[in-house]
C-alpha cells in the first residue's frame, strides 16, 4: 500500500464497496439513500432463484435491530413472509445437568417475536434487489480486485479485468479472508476456538413450536433453529475438531441417530435432509477498522463464535454505523475518506465487537468444562436467571438490539 501526494482529480465514485455479500449490500443500500455514487465489486453473482423445496444450509438469526435496518432500505418487504421464520421462544439448557435451563419468551417484553431465522441466499437476494433500481449504484460482478493504491485525495483500485476505479472511500466487506484488508497492510489477531461448526437441514418428528433450541455440553453447543416448515430446522453443532471429524465420517442415518441422542429426543426422531458440512471457527479482530480512505465492516473486521447467532448482526450494525458517519461528514461538507472522519465509527464498533467477543469466550469456556463444581455453578446460574423476569427482559432486549 502506498500513500502519496497528488493534485485534485475527478473521481469515478464516492464509495467503492469490495464485497457484495449481505453486509456489503446492506451498506450499499444505506449509501444509496445519501445519493452517493457507489460501486460494488464481487466475484460471485447473486442467486435470484433456486429449485423449489430446497433449503440453504446457511441461515442467519436476524435481530430486531437488523430487521429495522432491512425495513429502512426497503429490503424487508422484498422477503416473502413464508421465507421469514419468526421464533417466539428460545429454550437453552445444560445437557449435563437436570436443573440448568432457561427459557426466553417474546411475551415477556411484549414483542411479537424474538427474531427471524432466514436463509442467507434469501437475505442476499433481497438486499441486491433493493439496490437494483438505483441508477447511481454500479454492480461489478463477477469481478476481482488486483491492486490498490492510496493517494491523498482518493484511493484507486485496479481490477483483474484491467479496469481502474477511483473513489473517496473504499470499504472492505469481502469476508474473513479479506483481500482488501491484506492489500492495505492491516493485520489481524486470530485465535482458534478449536471448534468446527457443523451445519445442515433436518426434519424433526415433532413441531419446533417456533422455538430456537440450544443444548450445551462439554463438546459444545447444539442449536436447532426453526424454519418455515414446522418440522424443519437448521442445525449448528459446534464441537471440538476431532469430534467433528468423527461425526462427519458417519453415514447419514448414523449421524441422525447421534444427533437425536445428543438433543435428548427433544423434538423426537431427527432425519437429515442435507449433507452435513463443517467449517473451522476462529475469533478474528482486525488491527483497525479504519484508516486513510478505508473502512472495514463485517467479517473483514471481526468474526466470533456462532453460539449466540450475533456474527452477521454485528456486521449489519457496522454497516449502519459507517453509513451514519459518512452522513455526518456529508452534512458538514467534509471529506468522507479522511481518517479522523472515520474514527467515531471505528471507536463505536470496536467497543461493541470486543464486548461480544469476550461474552462468547466466556460462554464457551464455561460450558466446555466438565468439572463437577463448574457444572454445578453454571446450572445454578441458569436456574436462578430463569426465575428473574427483569434480568431476562434485559438479556432479551440486549440480544435483540433493542
Coordinates of C-alpha atoms in Angstrom, one line a residue:
X1 CA 0.0 0.0 0.0
X2 CA 1.3 3.5 -0.8
X3 CA 0.0 6.9 0.1
X4 CA 1.4 9.9 -1.8
X5 CA 0.5 13.5 -2.6
X6 CA -1.5 14.3 -5.8
X7 CA -3.4 17.1 -7.4
X8 CA -7.2 17.1 -7.4
X9 CA -8.7 14.5 -9.7
X10 CA -12.1 13.5 -11.0
X11 CA -13.5 10.5 -9.0
X12 CA -15.4 7.7 -10.6
X13 CA -17.3 7.0 -7.3
X14 CA -17.8 8.4 -3.9
X15 CA -17.5 4.9 -2.3
X16 CA -16.4 1.5 -3.6
X17 CA -17.6 -1.5 -1.6
X18 CA -15.4 -4.5 -2.1
X19 CA -17.7 -7.5 -1.3
X20 CA -21.2 -7.9 -2.3
X21 CA -22.3 -10.3 0.4
X22 CA -25.1 -9.5 2.9
X23 CA -23.2 -6.8 4.9
X24 CA -21.7 -5.1 1.8
X25 CA -25.1 -4.9 0.1
X26 CA -26.7 -3.6 3.3
X27 CA -24.2 -0.7 3.4
X28 CA -24.6 0.0 -0.3
X29 CA -28.4 0.3 0.2
X30 CA -27.9 2.8 3.0
X31 CA -25.5 4.8 1.0
X32 CA -27.9 4.9 -1.9
X33 CA -30.2 6.9 0.4
X34 CA -27.5 9.5 0.6
X35 CA -27.4 9.9 -3.2
X36 CA -23.8 8.8 -3.4
X37 CA -22.2 7.2 -6.4
X38 CA -21.3 3.7 -5.3
X39 CA -19.7 0.6 -7.0
X40 CA -19.9 -2.9 -5.5
X41 CA -17.3 -5.5 -6.6
X42 CA -17.9 -9.2 -6.0
X43 CA -16.7 -12.4 -7.7
X44 CA -20.0 -14.3 -7.0
X45 CA -23.3 -13.5 -8.7
X46 CA -26.4 -13.3 -6.6
X47 CA -28.7 -16.3 -6.8
X48 CA -32.1 -14.9 -7.8
X49 CA -33.9 -18.3 -8.0
X50 CA -33.5 -21.8 -6.9
X51 CA -35.2 -25.2 -7.0
X52 CA -38.5 -25.4 -5.1
X53 CA -38.3 -27.4 -1.9
X54 CA -34.6 -26.8 -1.3
X55 CA -33.2 -25.0 1.8
X56 CA -29.9 -23.2 2.2
X57 CA -27.8 -24.9 4.8
X58 CA -26.5 -21.4 5.9
X59 CA -29.1 -19.3 7.8
X60 CA -28.9 -16.3 10.0
X61 CA -30.8 -15.3 13.1
X62 CA -31.9 -11.7 12.3
X63 CA -32.4 -9.5 15.3
X64 CA -34.9 -6.7 15.6
X65 CA -32.2 -4.1 15.1
X66 CA -31.2 -5.8 11.8
X67 CA -34.8 -6.1 10.8
X68 CA -35.2 -2.3 11.3
X69 CA -32.2 -1.8 9.0
X70 CA -33.7 -4.0 6.4
X71 CA -37.0 -2.1 6.6
X72 CA -35.3 1.3 6.3
X73 CA -33.7 0.2 3.0
X74 CA -36.9 -1.5 1.8
X75 CA -35.3 -4.9 1.7
X76 CA -37.6 -6.5 4.4
X77 CA -40.6 -6.0 2.2
X78 CA -38.8 -8.0 -0.6
X79 CA -38.6 -11.1 1.5
X80 CA -41.7 -13.3 1.2
X81 CA -43.5 -14.0 4.5
X82 CA -43.0 -17.7 4.1
X83 CA -39.2 -17.2 4.0
X84 CA -39.2 -15.4 7.3
X85 CA -39.3 -17.9 10.1
X86 CA -40.2 -16.0 13.2
X87 CA -39.4 -17.6 16.6
X88 CA -41.4 -16.7 19.7
X89 CA -39.3 -18.5 22.3
X90 CA -35.7 -19.6 23.0
X91 CA -35.0 -22.6 25.2
X92 CA -31.4 -23.2 26.4
X93 CA -30.3 -26.0 28.7
X94 CA -27.3 -27.7 30.1
X95 CA -27.2 -31.2 28.8
X96 CA -25.1 -32.3 31.8
X97 CA -27.5 -31.1 34.4
X98 CA -31.1 -31.8 35.2
X99 CA -31.8 -28.3 36.6
X100 CA -29.7 -25.9 34.4
X101 CA -32.1 -24.4 31.9
X102 CA -33.6 -21.0 30.9
X103 CA -36.5 -20.0 28.7
X104 CA -37.0 -16.7 26.9
X105 CA -40.4 -15.7 25.6
X106 CA -41.3 -12.7 23.4
X107 CA -44.4 -12.2 25.6
X108 CA -42.1 -11.2 28.4
X109 CA -41.1 -8.0 26.6
X110 CA -44.5 -7.5 24.7
X111 CA -42.9 -8.2 21.4
X112 CA -44.4 -10.4 18.6
X113 CA -41.3 -12.5 18.3
X114 CA -37.6 -12.7 19.3
X115 CA -36.3 -12.5 15.8
X116 CA -36.4 -14.4 12.5
X117 CA -34.4 -17.3 11.0
X118 CA -33.8 -16.5 7.3
X119 CA -31.7 -18.3 4.7
X120 CA -28.6 -16.4 3.7
X121 CA -29.5 -16.7 0.0
X122 CA -32.9 -15.1 0.7
X123 CA -31.3 -12.2 2.6
X124 CA -28.6 -11.6 -0.1
X125 CA -31.2 -11.6 -2.9
X126 CA -33.5 -9.2 -1.1
X127 CA -30.6 -6.8 -0.4
X128 CA -29.5 -7.0 -4.0
X129 CA -33.0 -6.3 -5.3
X130 CA -33.2 -3.3 -3.0
X131 CA -30.3 -1.6 -4.9
X132 CA -31.1 -2.9 -8.4
X133 CA -33.3 0.1 -9.3
X134 CA -30.7 2.6 -8.1
X135 CA -29.2 4.3 -11.1
X136 CA -26.1 5.6 -9.2
X137 CA -25.1 2.2 -8.0
X138 CA -22.9 0.0 -10.2
X139 CA -22.7 -3.8 -9.6
X140 CA -19.5 -5.2 -11.0
X141 CA -19.8 -9.0 -10.9
X142 CA -18.1 -11.3 -11.5
X143 CA -15.0 -9.2 -10.9
X144 CA -12.0 -9.4 -8.6
X145 CA -9.6 -6.8 -7.3
X146 CA -5.9 -6.9 -8.3
X147 CA -4.2 -3.9 -6.8
X148 CA -5.0 -0.9 -4.6
X149 CA -3.2 2.5 -4.3
X150 CA -3.9 5.2 -1.7
X151 CA -3.4 8.8 -2.6
X152 CA -4.0 11.9 -0.5
X153 CA -7.3 12.7 -2.2
X154 CA -8.5 9.4 -3.4
X155 CA -8.0 5.6 -3.4
X156 CA -7.6 3.7 -6.7
X157 CA -8.5 0.1 -7.4
X158 CA -7.3 -2.0 -10.3
X159 CA -9.5 -4.9 -11.2
X160 CA -8.5 -8.2 -12.7
X161 CA -10.2 -7.1 -15.9
X162 CA -7.8 -4.2 -16.1
X163 CA -10.4 -1.6 -15.2
X164 CA -9.2 1.2 -12.8
X165 CA -11.5 3.0 -10.5
X166 CA -11.1 5.9 -8.1
X167 CA -13.2 6.8 -5.0
X168 CA -13.1 8.9 -1.9
X169 CA -13.5 5.9 0.3
X170 CA -13.0 2.1 -0.1
X171 CA -14.9 -0.3 2.1
X172 CA -13.7 -3.8 2.8
X173 CA -16.7 -6.1 3.1
X174 CA -15.1 -9.1 1.5
X175 CA -15.2 -11.5 4.4
X176 CA -12.9 -13.1 6.9
X177 CA -10.1 -13.6 4.4
X178 CA -10.4 -10.1 3.1
X179 CA -8.2 -9.3 0.1
X180 CA -8.6 -5.6 0.6
X181 CA -7.6 -5.7 4.3
X182 CA -4.4 -7.6 3.5
X183 CA -3.6 -5.4 0.5
X184 CA -4.0 -2.4 2.7
X185 CA -1.4 -3.7 5.2
X186 CA -3.9 -4.2 8.0
X187 CA -3.0 -7.1 10.2
X188 CA -5.4 -9.1 12.4
X189 CA -5.3 -11.1 15.6
X190 CA -6.6 -14.6 15.1
X191 CA -7.4 -17.2 17.8
X192 CA -8.7 -20.6 17.0
X193 CA -11.7 -21.7 19.1
X194 CA -10.6 -25.3 18.5
X195 CA -14.2 -25.9 17.2
X196 CA -15.8 -26.7 13.9
X197 CA -19.4 -25.8 13.2
X198 CA -21.4 -28.5 11.6
X199 CA -24.4 -27.2 9.7
X200 CA -27.3 -29.0 7.8
X201 CA -31.0 -29.0 7.5
X202 CA -33.0 -31.6 9.4
X203 CA -36.6 -32.8 9.7
X204 CA -38.0 -33.5 13.2
X205 CA -40.7 -35.8 14.3
X206 CA -42.3 -33.1 16.5
X207 CA -43.0 -29.5 15.7
X208 CA -40.3 -27.0 16.6
X209 CA -43.1 -24.8 18.1
X210 CA -41.5 -21.6 16.7
X211 CA -38.8 -22.1 19.3
X212 CA -35.0 -21.8 18.9
X213 CA -33.5 -24.6 20.9
X214 CA -29.9 -24.8 22.2
X215 CA -28.3 -27.5 24.2
X216 CA -24.8 -27.3 25.8
X217 CA -22.4 -29.9 26.9
X218 CA -18.6 -30.2 27.2
X219 CA -18.4 -30.9 23.4
X220 CA -20.0 -27.6 22.6
X221 CA -23.4 -26.0 21.8
X222 CA -26.0 -27.7 19.5
X223 CA -28.7 -25.4 18.1
X224 CA -31.9 -26.2 16.3
X225 CA -33.2 -23.1 14.5
X226 CA -36.8 -23.2 13.4
X227 CA -37.5 -22.9 9.6
X228 CA -40.8 -22.1 7.8
X229 CA -42.0 -25.7 7.9
X230 CA -42.9 -26.6 11.5
X231 CA -40.9 -29.9 11.1
X232 CA -37.8 -28.4 9.5
X233 CA -34.8 -26.9 11.4
X234 CA -31.4 -25.7 10.5
X235 CA -28.8 -27.1 13.0
X236 CA -25.5 -25.6 14.1
X237 CA -23.4 -28.1 16.1
X238 CA -20.2 -26.5 17.3
X239 CA -17.8 -29.2 18.6
X240 CA -14.1 -29.7 19.0
X241 CA -12.3 -30.5 15.8
X242 CA -11.6 -34.2 16.4
X243 CA -15.2 -34.9 17.4
X244 CA -16.4 -33.0 14.4
X245 CA -14.4 -35.3 12.1
X246 CA -15.8 -38.3 13.9
X247 CA -19.3 -37.1 13.3
X248 CA -18.7 -36.2 9.7
X249 CA -17.4 -39.7 9.0
X250 CA -20.8 -41.3 10.0
X251 CA -23.3 -42.4 7.5
X252 CA -26.3 -40.1 7.3
X253 CA -28.6 -42.4 9.3
X254 CA -25.9 -42.8 12.0
X255 CA -25.3 -39.1 12.1
X256 CA -29.1 -38.6 12.6
X257 CA -29.2 -41.1 15.4
X258 CA -26.3 -39.4 17.1
X259 CA -28.0 -36.0 16.7
X260 CA -31.2 -37.3 18.1
X261 CA -29.4 -38.7 21.1
X262 CA -27.4 -35.6 21.8
X263 CA -30.5 -33.5 21.5
X264 CA -32.2 -35.8 24.0
X265 CA -35.0 -36.5 21.5
X266 CA -36.5 -33.1 22.4
X267 CA -38.2 -32.9 19.0
X268 CA -38.5 -36.7 18.5
X269 CA -36.6 -38.6 15.9
X270 CA -34.4 -36.5 13.5
X271 CA -33.9 -37.1 9.8
X272 CA -31.0 -35.4 8.0
X273 CA -32.2 -33.5 4.9
X274 CA -28.9 -32.2 3.5
X275 CA -25.3 -33.3 3.7
X276 CA -23.7 -32.0 6.9
X277 CA -20.7 -29.7 6.2
X278 CA -18.3 -28.1 8.7
X279 CA -16.1 -25.1 8.9
X280 CA -13.5 -24.2 11.5
X281 CA -14.3 -21.4 14.0
X282 CA -11.9 -18.5 14.7
X283 CA -12.1 -15.3 16.6
X284 CA -10.6 -12.7 14.4
X285 CA -10.0 -9.0 15.0
X286 CA -8.5 -6.6 12.6
X287 CA -5.8 -4.3 14.0
X288 CA -8.0 -1.3 13.0
X289 CA -11.4 -0.8 11.3
X290 CA -10.5 2.5 9.6
X291 CA -7.5 4.3 8.1
X292 CA -7.0 6.9 5.4
X293 CA -9.6 6.2 2.6
X294 CA -10.6 2.8 4.0
X295 CA -13.1 1.3 6.4
X296 CA -13.7 -2.4 7.3
X297 CA -17.0 -3.9 8.1
X298 CA -18.4 -7.4 8.8
X299 CA -16.2 -10.4 8.8
X300 CA -13.4 -8.4 7.2
X301 CA -13.2 -6.6 10.5
X302 CA -14.1 -9.3 13.0
X303 CA -15.5 -12.8 13.5
X304 CA -16.9 -14.5 16.6
X305 CA -18.2 -17.9 17.7
X306 CA -21.7 -18.5 16.3
X307 CA -23.2 -19.8 19.5
X308 CA -25.3 -16.6 20.0
X309 CA -26.0 -16.1 16.4
X310 CA -24.7 -12.5 16.5
X311 CA -22.0 -12.5 13.8
X312 CA -23.9 -11.2 10.8
X313 CA -25.9 -8.8 13.1
X314 CA -22.6 -7.2 14.2
X315 CA -21.8 -6.7 10.5
X316 CA -25.2 -5.1 9.9
X317 CA -24.5 -2.8 12.8
X318 CA -21.1 -1.9 11.3
X319 CA -22.8 -1.0 8.0
X320 CA -25.4 1.2 9.7
X321 CA -22.7 2.9 11.9
X322 CA -20.5 3.6 8.9
X323 CA -23.4 5.0 6.8
X324 CA -24.2 7.3 9.7
X325 CA -20.6 8.5 10.0
X326 CA -20.5 9.2 6.2
X327 CA -23.8 11.1 6.5
X328 CA -22.4 13.3 9.3
X329 CA -19.4 14.1 7.1
X330 CA -21.5 14.9 4.1
X331 CA -23.7 17.3 6.1
X332 CA -20.6 19.1 7.3
X333 CA -19.2 19.3 3.7
X334 CA -16.2 17.2 4.9
X335 CA -14.2 14.6 3.0
X336 CA -15.7 11.2 3.9
X337 CA -12.5 9.4 3.4
X338 CA -10.3 11.1 5.9
X339 CA -9.2 9.0 8.8
X340 CA -10.4 11.4 11.5
X341 CA -13.8 11.4 9.9
X342 CA -14.0 7.6 10.3
X343 CA -12.7 7.5 13.9
X344 CA -16.2 7.8 15.6
X345 CA -17.3 4.7 13.5
X346 CA -14.2 2.8 14.5
X347 CA -14.4 3.6 18.2
X348 CA -18.1 2.7 18.5
X349 CA -17.8 -0.6 16.6
X350 CA -14.6 -1.8 18.2
X351 CA -16.0 -1.5 21.7
X352 CA -19.3 -3.4 20.9
X353 CA -17.4 -6.1 19.0
X354 CA -14.9 -6.6 21.8
X355 CA -17.7 -6.9 24.4
X356 CA -19.4 -9.5 22.2
X357 CA -16.2 -11.4 21.7
X358 CA -15.5 -11.5 25.4
X359 CA -19.0 -12.8 26.1
X360 CA -18.6 -15.6 23.5
X361 CA -15.3 -16.6 25.0
X362 CA -16.8 -16.7 28.5
X363 CA -19.8 -18.9 27.4
X364 CA -17.5 -21.3 25.5
X365 CA -15.1 -21.7 28.5
X366 CA -17.9 -22.1 31.0
X367 CA -19.7 -24.9 29.1
X368 CA -16.7 -26.8 27.9
X369 CA -15.6 -27.6 31.4
X370 CA -16.8 -31.0 32.7
X371 CA -15.5 -30.3 36.2
X372 CA -18.4 -31.1 38.7
X373 CA -18.0 -27.8 40.6
X374 CA -18.2 -25.8 37.3
X375 CA -21.2 -27.8 36.1
X376 CA -23.0 -27.1 39.4
X377 CA -22.2 -23.4 39.2
X378 CA -23.4 -22.9 35.7
X379 CA -26.6 -24.9 36.2
X380 CA -27.3 -22.9 39.3
X381 CA -26.7 -19.7 37.3
X382 CA -29.1 -20.7 34.5
X383 CA -31.8 -21.7 37.0
X384 CA -31.5 -18.5 39.1
X385 CA -31.6 -16.3 36.0
X386 CA -34.7 -18.2 34.7
X387 CA -36.6 -17.1 37.8
X388 CA -35.8 -13.4 37.4
X389 CA -38.1 -11.8 34.8
X390 CA -36.4 -8.3 34.9
X391 CA -33.0 -9.8 34.3
X392 CA -34.4 -11.9 31.5
X393 CA -36.0 -8.9 29.9
X394 CA -32.7 -7.1 29.9
X395 CA -30.9 -10.1 28.3
X396 CA -33.6 -10.4 25.6
X397 CA -33.6 -6.7 24.7
X398 CA -29.8 -6.7 24.5
X399 CA -29.8 -9.8 22.2
X400 CA -32.4 -8.2 20.0
X401 CA -30.6 -4.9 19.7
X402 CA -33.4 -3.0 21.4

